[in-house]
mmCIF file of C-alpha atoms in Angstrom:
data_model
loop_
_atom_site.group_PDB
_atom_site.id
_atom_site.type_symbol
_atom_site.label_atom_id
_atom_site.label_comp_id
_atom_site.label_asym_id
_atom_site.label_seq_id
_atom_site.Cartn_x
_atom_site.Cartn_y
_atom_site.Cartn_z
ATOM 1 C CA MET A 1 33.226 -194.166 36.016
ATOM 2 C CA SER A 2 30.675 -191.323 36.088
ATOM 3 C CA ALA A 3 28.855 -190.087 39.189
ATOM 4 C CA PHE A 4 25.729 -191.885 38.032
ATOM 5 C CA ASP A 5 27.607 -195.154 37.602
ATOM 6 C CA ARG A 6 28.946 -194.951 41.149
ATOM 7 C CA LEU A 7 25.499 -194.131 42.476
ATOM 8 C CA CYS A 8 23.969 -196.976 40.485
ATOM 9 C CA THR A 9 26.572 -199.257 42.042
ATOM 10 C CA LEU A 10 25.543 -198.180 45.529
ATOM 11 C CA LEU A 11 21.900 -198.852 44.770
ATOM 12 C CA LEU A 12 22.744 -202.298 43.476
ATOM 13 C CA LEU A 13 24.775 -203.221 46.507
ATOM 14 C CA LEU A 14 21.927 -202.120 48.732
ATOM 15 C CA GLY A 15 19.746 -204.576 46.901
ATOM 16 C CA ALA A 16 17.766 -202.224 44.705
ATOM 17 C CA ALA A 17 15.796 -204.189 42.158
ATOM 18 C CA HIS A 18 16.267 -203.402 38.508
ATOM 19 C CA HIS A 19 13.355 -202.684 36.260
ATOM 20 C CA SER A 20 13.340 -204.422 32.883
ATOM 21 C CA LEU A 21 10.952 -203.150 30.272
ATOM 22 C CA ALA A 22 9.692 -204.880 27.163
ATOM 23 C CA GLY A 23 9.520 -203.502 23.661
ATOM 24 C CA GLU A 24 11.015 -200.256 22.408
ATOM 25 C CA THR A 25 13.070 -198.356 24.951
ATOM 26 C CA ASN A 26 11.440 -195.275 26.468
ATOM 27 C CA TYR A 27 14.576 -193.308 27.205
ATOM 28 C CA CYS A 28 12.720 -190.788 29.356
ATOM 29 C CA ASP A 29 11.390 -193.462 31.716
ATOM 30 C CA LEU A 30 13.034 -192.639 35.048
ATOM 31 C CA ASP A 31 13.078 -196.319 35.965
ATOM 32 C CA LEU A 32 15.605 -196.877 33.184
ATOM 33 C CA CYS A 33 18.088 -194.745 35.134
ATOM 34 C CA TYR A 34 16.920 -195.806 38.599
ATOM 35 C CA GLY A 35 14.857 -192.717 39.271
ATOM 36 C CA PHE A 36 17.392 -190.183 38.032
ATOM 37 C CA GLU A 37 16.974 -187.858 35.085
ATOM 38 C CA GLY A 38 19.675 -187.522 32.475
ATOM 39 C CA HIS A 39 19.486 -190.365 29.979
ATOM 40 C CA ILE A 40 21.536 -189.334 26.967
ATOM 41 C CA ALA A 41 18.653 -190.066 24.580
ATOM 42 C CA CYS A 42 15.783 -188.490 26.534
ATOM 43 C CA ASN A 43 14.399 -185.571 24.511
ATOM 44 C CA ASN A 44 17.600 -185.603 22.463
ATOM 45 C CA THR A 45 17.058 -184.405 18.891
ATOM 46 C CA GLY A 46 20.395 -185.825 17.763
ATOM 47 C CA GLY A 47 22.018 -182.542 16.789
ATOM 48 C CA PHE A 48 25.478 -181.253 17.627
ATOM 49 C CA ALA A 49 25.896 -179.301 20.861
ATOM 50 C CA PRO A 50 26.455 -175.518 20.669
ATOM 51 C CA ILE A 51 30.049 -175.950 21.878
ATOM 52 C CA CYS A 52 30.973 -178.027 18.818
ATOM 53 C CA ALA A 53 33.268 -176.515 16.195
ATOM 54 C CA SER A 54 31.890 -175.326 12.867
ATOM 55 C CA ASP A 55 33.606 -178.171 11.012
ATOM 56 C CA VAL A 56 32.425 -180.902 13.383
ATOM 57 C CA LYS A 57 31.560 -184.211 11.748
ATOM 58 C CA ILE A 58 30.714 -187.807 12.560
ATOM 59 C CA ILE A 59 33.112 -190.383 11.124
ATOM 60 C CA PRO A 60 30.931 -193.226 9.805
ATOM 61 C CA ILE A 61 31.755 -196.624 11.263
ATOM 62 C CA ARG A 62 31.373 -198.756 8.174
ATOM 63 C CA PRO A 63 31.353 -202.570 8.340
ATOM 64 C CA GLU A 64 35.126 -202.865 7.885
ATOM 65 C CA LEU A 65 35.876 -200.502 10.784
ATOM 66 C CA GLN A 66 33.126 -202.040 12.887
ATOM 67 C CA GLU A 67 34.733 -205.435 12.384
ATOM 68 C CA ALA A 68 38.174 -204.039 13.232
ATOM 69 C CA ILE A 69 36.911 -202.474 16.464
ATOM 70 C CA ILE A 70 35.230 -205.708 17.516
ATOM 71 C CA PHE A 71 38.303 -207.743 16.568
ATOM 72 C CA ARG A 72 40.573 -205.444 18.596
ATOM 73 C CA HIS A 73 38.350 -205.777 21.663
ATOM 74 C CA ASN A 74 38.104 -209.546 21.358
ATOM 75 C CA LEU A 75 41.857 -209.786 20.823
ATOM 76 C CA TYR A 76 42.507 -208.017 24.122
ATOM 77 C CA ARG A 77 39.718 -209.840 25.931
ATOM 78 C CA ASN A 78 41.134 -213.138 24.722
ATOM 79 C CA ALA A 79 44.619 -212.190 25.907
ATOM 80 C CA ILE A 80 43.401 -211.440 29.428
ATOM 81 C CA ALA A 81 41.107 -214.470 29.498
ATOM 82 C CA GLY A 82 44.084 -216.609 28.521
ATOM 83 C CA GLY A 83 46.173 -215.383 31.449
ATOM 84 C CA TRP A 84 48.192 -212.537 29.948
ATOM 85 C CA GLY A 85 50.899 -210.906 32.077
ATOM 86 C CA GLN A 86 49.999 -210.541 35.737
ATOM 87 C CA TYR A 87 46.394 -211.559 35.127
ATOM 88 C CA LYS A 88 44.900 -214.926 35.937
ATOM 89 C CA PRO A 89 42.824 -216.530 33.170
ATOM 90 C CA ALA A 90 39.049 -216.055 33.005
ATOM 91 C CA ALA A 91 36.580 -218.929 33.184
ATOM 92 C CA HIS A 92 33.611 -217.232 31.477
ATOM 93 C CA MET A 93 34.766 -214.268 29.376
ATOM 94 C CA ALA A 94 32.277 -213.292 26.669
ATOM 95 C CA LEU A 95 33.012 -212.864 22.988
ATOM 96 C CA THR A 96 31.768 -209.362 22.211
ATOM 97 C CA ARG A 97 29.769 -208.303 19.150
ATOM 98 C CA TRP A 98 28.284 -205.108 17.707
ATOM 99 C CA ASN A 99 25.013 -203.690 19.003
ATOM 100 C CA PRO A 100 23.372 -200.931 16.901
ATOM 101 C CA GLU A 101 21.444 -199.398 19.808
ATOM 102 C CA LEU A 102 24.568 -199.014 21.931
ATOM 103 C CA ALA A 103 26.274 -197.466 18.887
ATOM 104 C CA ARG A 104 23.430 -194.962 18.391
ATOM 105 C CA LEU A 105 23.651 -193.935 22.031
ATOM 106 C CA ALA A 106 27.427 -193.580 21.691
ATOM 107 C CA GLU A 107 26.867 -191.185 18.784
ATOM 108 C CA LEU A 108 24.604 -189.042 20.950
ATOM 109 C CA ASN A 109 27.449 -188.880 23.450
ATOM 110 C CA VAL A 110 30.104 -187.727 20.974
ATOM 111 C CA ARG A 111 27.704 -185.158 19.499
ATOM 112 C CA ARG A 112 28.025 -183.248 22.785
ATOM 113 C CA CYS A 113 31.667 -182.544 21.826
ATOM 114 C CA ASP A 114 32.802 -182.530 25.458
ATOM 115 C CA ALA A 115 34.407 -185.997 25.699
ATOM 116 C CA GLU A 116 32.610 -186.588 28.988
ATOM 117 C CA HIS A 117 30.700 -189.618 30.217
ATOM 118 C CA ASP A 118 26.966 -189.194 29.975
ATOM 119 C CA LEU A 119 24.897 -189.718 33.091
ATOM 120 C CA CYS A 120 23.000 -192.752 31.802
ATOM 121 C CA ARG A 121 22.905 -194.829 28.630
ATOM 122 C CA ASN A 122 20.889 -197.839 29.819
ATOM 123 C CA THR A 123 18.448 -199.665 27.542
ATOM 124 C CA ASN A 124 15.741 -202.268 27.957
ATOM 125 C CA ASP A 125 18.287 -204.967 27.189
ATOM 126 C CA PHE A 126 21.197 -203.444 29.084
ATOM 127 C CA ASN A 127 20.157 -202.084 32.459
ATOM 128 C CA PHE A 128 23.753 -201.380 33.524
ATOM 129 C CA ALA A 129 25.497 -200.207 30.354
ATOM 130 C CA GLY A 130 29.133 -199.112 30.597
ATOM 131 C CA GLN A 131 31.118 -196.574 28.596
ATOM 132 C CA ASN A 132 34.679 -195.766 27.490
ATOM 133 C CA ILE A 133 35.726 -192.437 25.988
ATOM 134 C CA GLY A 134 39.021 -191.651 24.290
ATOM 135 C CA VAL A 135 40.397 -188.382 22.868
ATOM 136 C CA ILE A 136 43.352 -187.922 20.517
ATOM 137 C CA TYR A 137 44.670 -184.717 18.904
ATOM 138 C CA HIS A 138 46.384 -184.405 15.514
ATOM 139 C CA ARG A 139 47.905 -181.479 13.661
ATOM 140 C CA GLY A 140 46.101 -181.075 10.361
ATOM 141 C CA ASN A 141 43.768 -183.463 8.608
ATOM 142 C CA ASP A 142 46.378 -185.767 7.125
ATOM 143 C CA PHE A 143 45.789 -188.795 9.351
ATOM 144 C CA ASP A 144 43.830 -192.032 9.214
ATOM 145 C CA ALA A 145 40.727 -191.682 11.379
ATOM 146 C CA GLU A 146 40.152 -195.416 11.469
ATOM 147 C CA GLN A 147 43.692 -196.262 12.558
ATOM 148 C CA THR A 148 43.449 -193.494 15.134
ATOM 149 C CA ALA A 149 40.333 -195.119 16.580
ATOM 150 C CA LEU A 150 42.138 -198.443 16.902
ATOM 151 C CA HIS A 151 45.049 -196.657 18.574
ATOM 152 C CA GLN A 152 42.601 -195.165 21.057
ATOM 153 C CA ILE A 153 41.467 -198.691 21.938
ATOM 154 C CA ASP A 154 45.125 -199.654 22.390
ATOM 155 C CA THR A 155 45.567 -196.829 24.897
ATOM 156 C CA TRP A 156 42.602 -198.119 26.893
ATOM 157 C CA PHE A 157 44.202 -201.532 27.117
ATOM 158 C CA ALA A 158 47.535 -199.958 28.110
ATOM 159 C CA GLU A 159 45.925 -199.142 31.455
ATOM 160 C CA SER A 160 46.406 -202.853 32.215
ATOM 161 C CA ASP A 161 49.911 -201.908 33.374
ATOM 162 C CA LEU A 162 48.325 -199.912 36.199
ATOM 163 C CA ALA A 163 45.799 -202.501 37.384
ATOM 164 C CA SER A 164 46.214 -205.867 39.107
ATOM 165 C CA MET A 165 44.340 -209.015 40.059
ATOM 166 C CA ASP A 166 43.217 -207.200 43.188
ATOM 167 C CA THR A 167 41.315 -204.877 40.856
ATOM 168 C CA ILE A 168 39.900 -207.813 38.908
ATOM 169 C CA ASN A 169 38.803 -209.719 42.005
ATOM 170 C CA GLU A 170 37.095 -206.721 43.599
ATOM 171 C CA TYR A 171 36.700 -203.683 41.402
ATOM 172 C CA ARG A 172 37.356 -200.335 43.074
ATOM 173 C CA THR A 173 37.824 -196.913 41.540
ATOM 174 C CA PRO A 174 41.355 -195.860 42.591
ATOM 175 C CA GLU A 175 41.246 -193.048 45.130
ATOM 176 C CA ASP A 176 44.474 -191.586 43.754
ATOM 177 C CA GLY A 177 42.955 -191.062 40.316
ATOM 178 C CA THR A 178 44.887 -193.837 38.564
ATOM 179 C CA GLN A 179 43.164 -194.510 35.246
ATOM 180 C CA ILE A 180 42.119 -198.160 34.985
ATOM 181 C CA GLY A 181 38.421 -197.823 34.159
ATOM 182 C CA SER A 182 38.822 -198.084 30.399
ATOM 183 C CA PHE A 183 40.888 -201.274 30.608
ATOM 184 C CA THR A 184 38.582 -202.935 33.112
ATOM 185 C CA GLY A 185 35.563 -201.896 31.063
ATOM 186 C CA MET A 186 37.071 -203.593 28.017
ATOM 187 C CA VAL A 187 37.619 -206.890 29.847
ATOM 188 C CA GLN A 188 34.417 -207.054 31.895
ATOM 189 C CA GLU A 189 33.372 -210.683 31.421
ATOM 190 C CA MET A 190 29.704 -209.799 30.841
ATOM 191 C CA GLY A 191 30.536 -207.382 28.029
ATOM 192 C CA ASN A 192 29.082 -209.460 25.219
ATOM 193 C CA GLN A 193 27.814 -206.510 23.154
ATOM 194 C CA MET A 194 29.107 -203.041 22.347
ATOM 195 C CA GLY A 195 28.710 -200.099 19.997
ATOM 196 C CA CYS A 196 30.869 -197.063 19.238
ATOM 197 C CA ALA A 197 30.852 -193.662 17.546
ATOM 198 C CA ILE A 198 33.578 -191.299 16.321
ATOM 199 C CA LEU A 199 33.570 -187.489 16.031
ATOM 200 C CA GLN A 200 36.149 -185.085 14.635
ATOM 201 C CA GLN A 201 36.435 -181.320 14.966
ATOM 202 C CA THR A 202 39.105 -178.631 14.752
ATOM 203 C CA VAL A 203 39.659 -177.166 18.201
ATOM 204 C CA ILE A 204 42.586 -174.726 17.805
ATOM 205 C CA GLU A 205 43.879 -173.516 14.422
ATOM 206 C CA ASP A 206 44.934 -176.763 12.717
ATOM 207 C CA ILE A 207 44.622 -179.064 15.753
ATOM 208 C CA VAL A 208 42.015 -181.741 15.050
ATOM 209 C CA GLN A 209 40.355 -183.561 17.917
ATOM 210 C CA GLN A 210 38.994 -187.094 17.512
ATOM 211 C CA ILE A 211 36.595 -188.447 20.137
ATOM 212 C CA LEU A 212 35.795 -192.147 20.336
ATOM 213 C CA THR A 213 32.984 -193.341 22.597
ATOM 214 C CA CYS A 214 32.196 -197.022 23.055
ATOM 215 C CA ASN A 215 29.215 -198.255 25.040
ATOM 216 C CA TYR A 216 29.182 -201.727 26.567
ATOM 217 C CA SER A 217 26.453 -204.113 27.639
ATOM 218 C CA TYR A 218 27.701 -204.122 31.224
ATOM 219 C CA ILE A 219 29.597 -201.858 33.593
ATOM 220 C CA ASN A 220 32.061 -202.722 36.332
ATOM 221 C CA ILE A 221 30.402 -202.528 39.729
ATOM 222 C CA GLU A 222 32.238 -201.371 42.829
ATOM 223 C CA GLY A 223 33.153 -204.253 45.099
ATOM 224 C CA LEU A 224 32.370 -206.995 42.592
ATOM 225 C CA PRO A 225 34.710 -208.882 40.223
ATOM 226 C CA VAL A 226 35.537 -207.761 36.710
ATOM 227 C CA TYR A 227 35.739 -211.439 35.825
ATOM 228 C CA ILE A 228 35.859 -214.774 37.635
ATOM 229 C CA PRO A 229 39.303 -216.431 37.434
ATOM 230 C CA GLY A 230 39.552 -220.040 36.300
ATOM 231 C CA GLU A 231 40.775 -222.201 33.478
ATOM 232 C CA PRO A 232 40.093 -220.355 30.198
ATOM 233 C CA GLY A 233 36.544 -221.059 29.056
ATOM 234 C CA SER A 234 35.941 -223.645 31.772
ATOM 235 C CA LYS A 235 32.524 -222.176 32.621
ATOM 236 C CA CYS A 236 31.412 -221.693 29.008
ATOM 237 C CA THR A 237 28.310 -223.871 28.648
ATOM 238 C CA THR A 238 28.348 -223.641 24.832
ATOM 239 C CA GLY A 239 32.056 -224.136 24.306
ATOM 240 C CA THR A 240 34.642 -221.580 23.250
ATOM 241 C CA ASP A 241 35.087 -219.458 20.146
ATOM 242 C CA PRO A 242 37.146 -221.126 17.371
ATOM 243 C CA THR A 243 39.251 -217.996 16.815
ATOM 244 C CA PHE A 244 39.462 -216.539 20.311
ATOM 245 C CA LYS A 245 39.854 -219.783 22.180
ATOM 246 C CA ALA A 246 39.834 -218.281 25.686
ATOM 247 C CA LEU A 247 36.432 -216.641 25.073
ATOM 248 C CA CYS A 248 33.051 -218.327 25.207
ATOM 249 C CA SER A 249 31.273 -219.014 21.943
ATOM 250 C CA ALA A 250 28.952 -216.468 20.360
ATOM 251 C CA ASN A 251 26.008 -218.597 21.521
ATOM 252 C CA GLU A 252 26.834 -218.232 25.217
ATOM 253 C CA PHE A 253 24.053 -216.618 27.253
ATOM 254 C CA TYR A 254 24.863 -213.782 29.648
ATOM 255 C CA ASP A 255 22.104 -212.312 31.766
ATOM 256 C CA VAL A 256 23.571 -208.834 31.932
ATOM 257 C CA ASN A 257 20.743 -207.680 34.188
ATOM 258 C CA ASP A 258 21.252 -210.399 36.808
ATOM 259 C CA ILE A 259 23.577 -209.035 39.484
ATOM 260 C CA PRO A 260 23.451 -212.240 41.636
ATOM 261 C CA HIS A 261 25.532 -213.821 38.861
ATOM 262 C CA TYR A 262 28.490 -212.328 40.708
ATOM 263 C CA LYS A 263 27.447 -213.506 44.151
ATOM 264 C CA GLU A 264 28.329 -217.155 43.716
#
């Protein structure tokens, strides 16, 4: 979780009201980032940062890879929602789908070539957008970029070994630096939309770096649940998905800008 995300959490818990705009997103509107400058898209021309390598490139996420990324996320979300391992099942876990705006903002993030969380990536529709970033290194160019991206998602989920239901019931960033933010971001129950981007560049001789950034429709908030435990899908008002039976159907409504949802 970035410094901005933690600060945004504090503002929310103090009862700060969110500001929802209509129409096309004005990324330089300070209200979008709760009065703070630094939205990834504000005055961003979309070029590569000066620190990027000369051979830097964006790996296009074509429909087949897009579908694979979404499937992988829903597979893991469904596992947790169904009561996998030490985790209790989830009553209202969303089926996630692709969002082009979140994907465009993710591309702006990877184009910085620093594999760091940006300060803010909120939109009109997603006032509290979350973010995962993964980095993998390969020797030479003889590797499958798409399979590497899916492996990066697998490593995010592997953090589940380090988290617990205490984390799910009341999210806290571990003080000892234990990495659980990527896993919990993947299984946030309100995460019904997402978008990703992939960048590759040679960093040292023949060592190729691949950066994957995925943005999500909702971020985990300090002190609030990642998801509400209950019988799988028991709070889905539109039924469950036919493939991922522990997730709500694609028609389920989630008000991702309504924090009181978690104060029941």
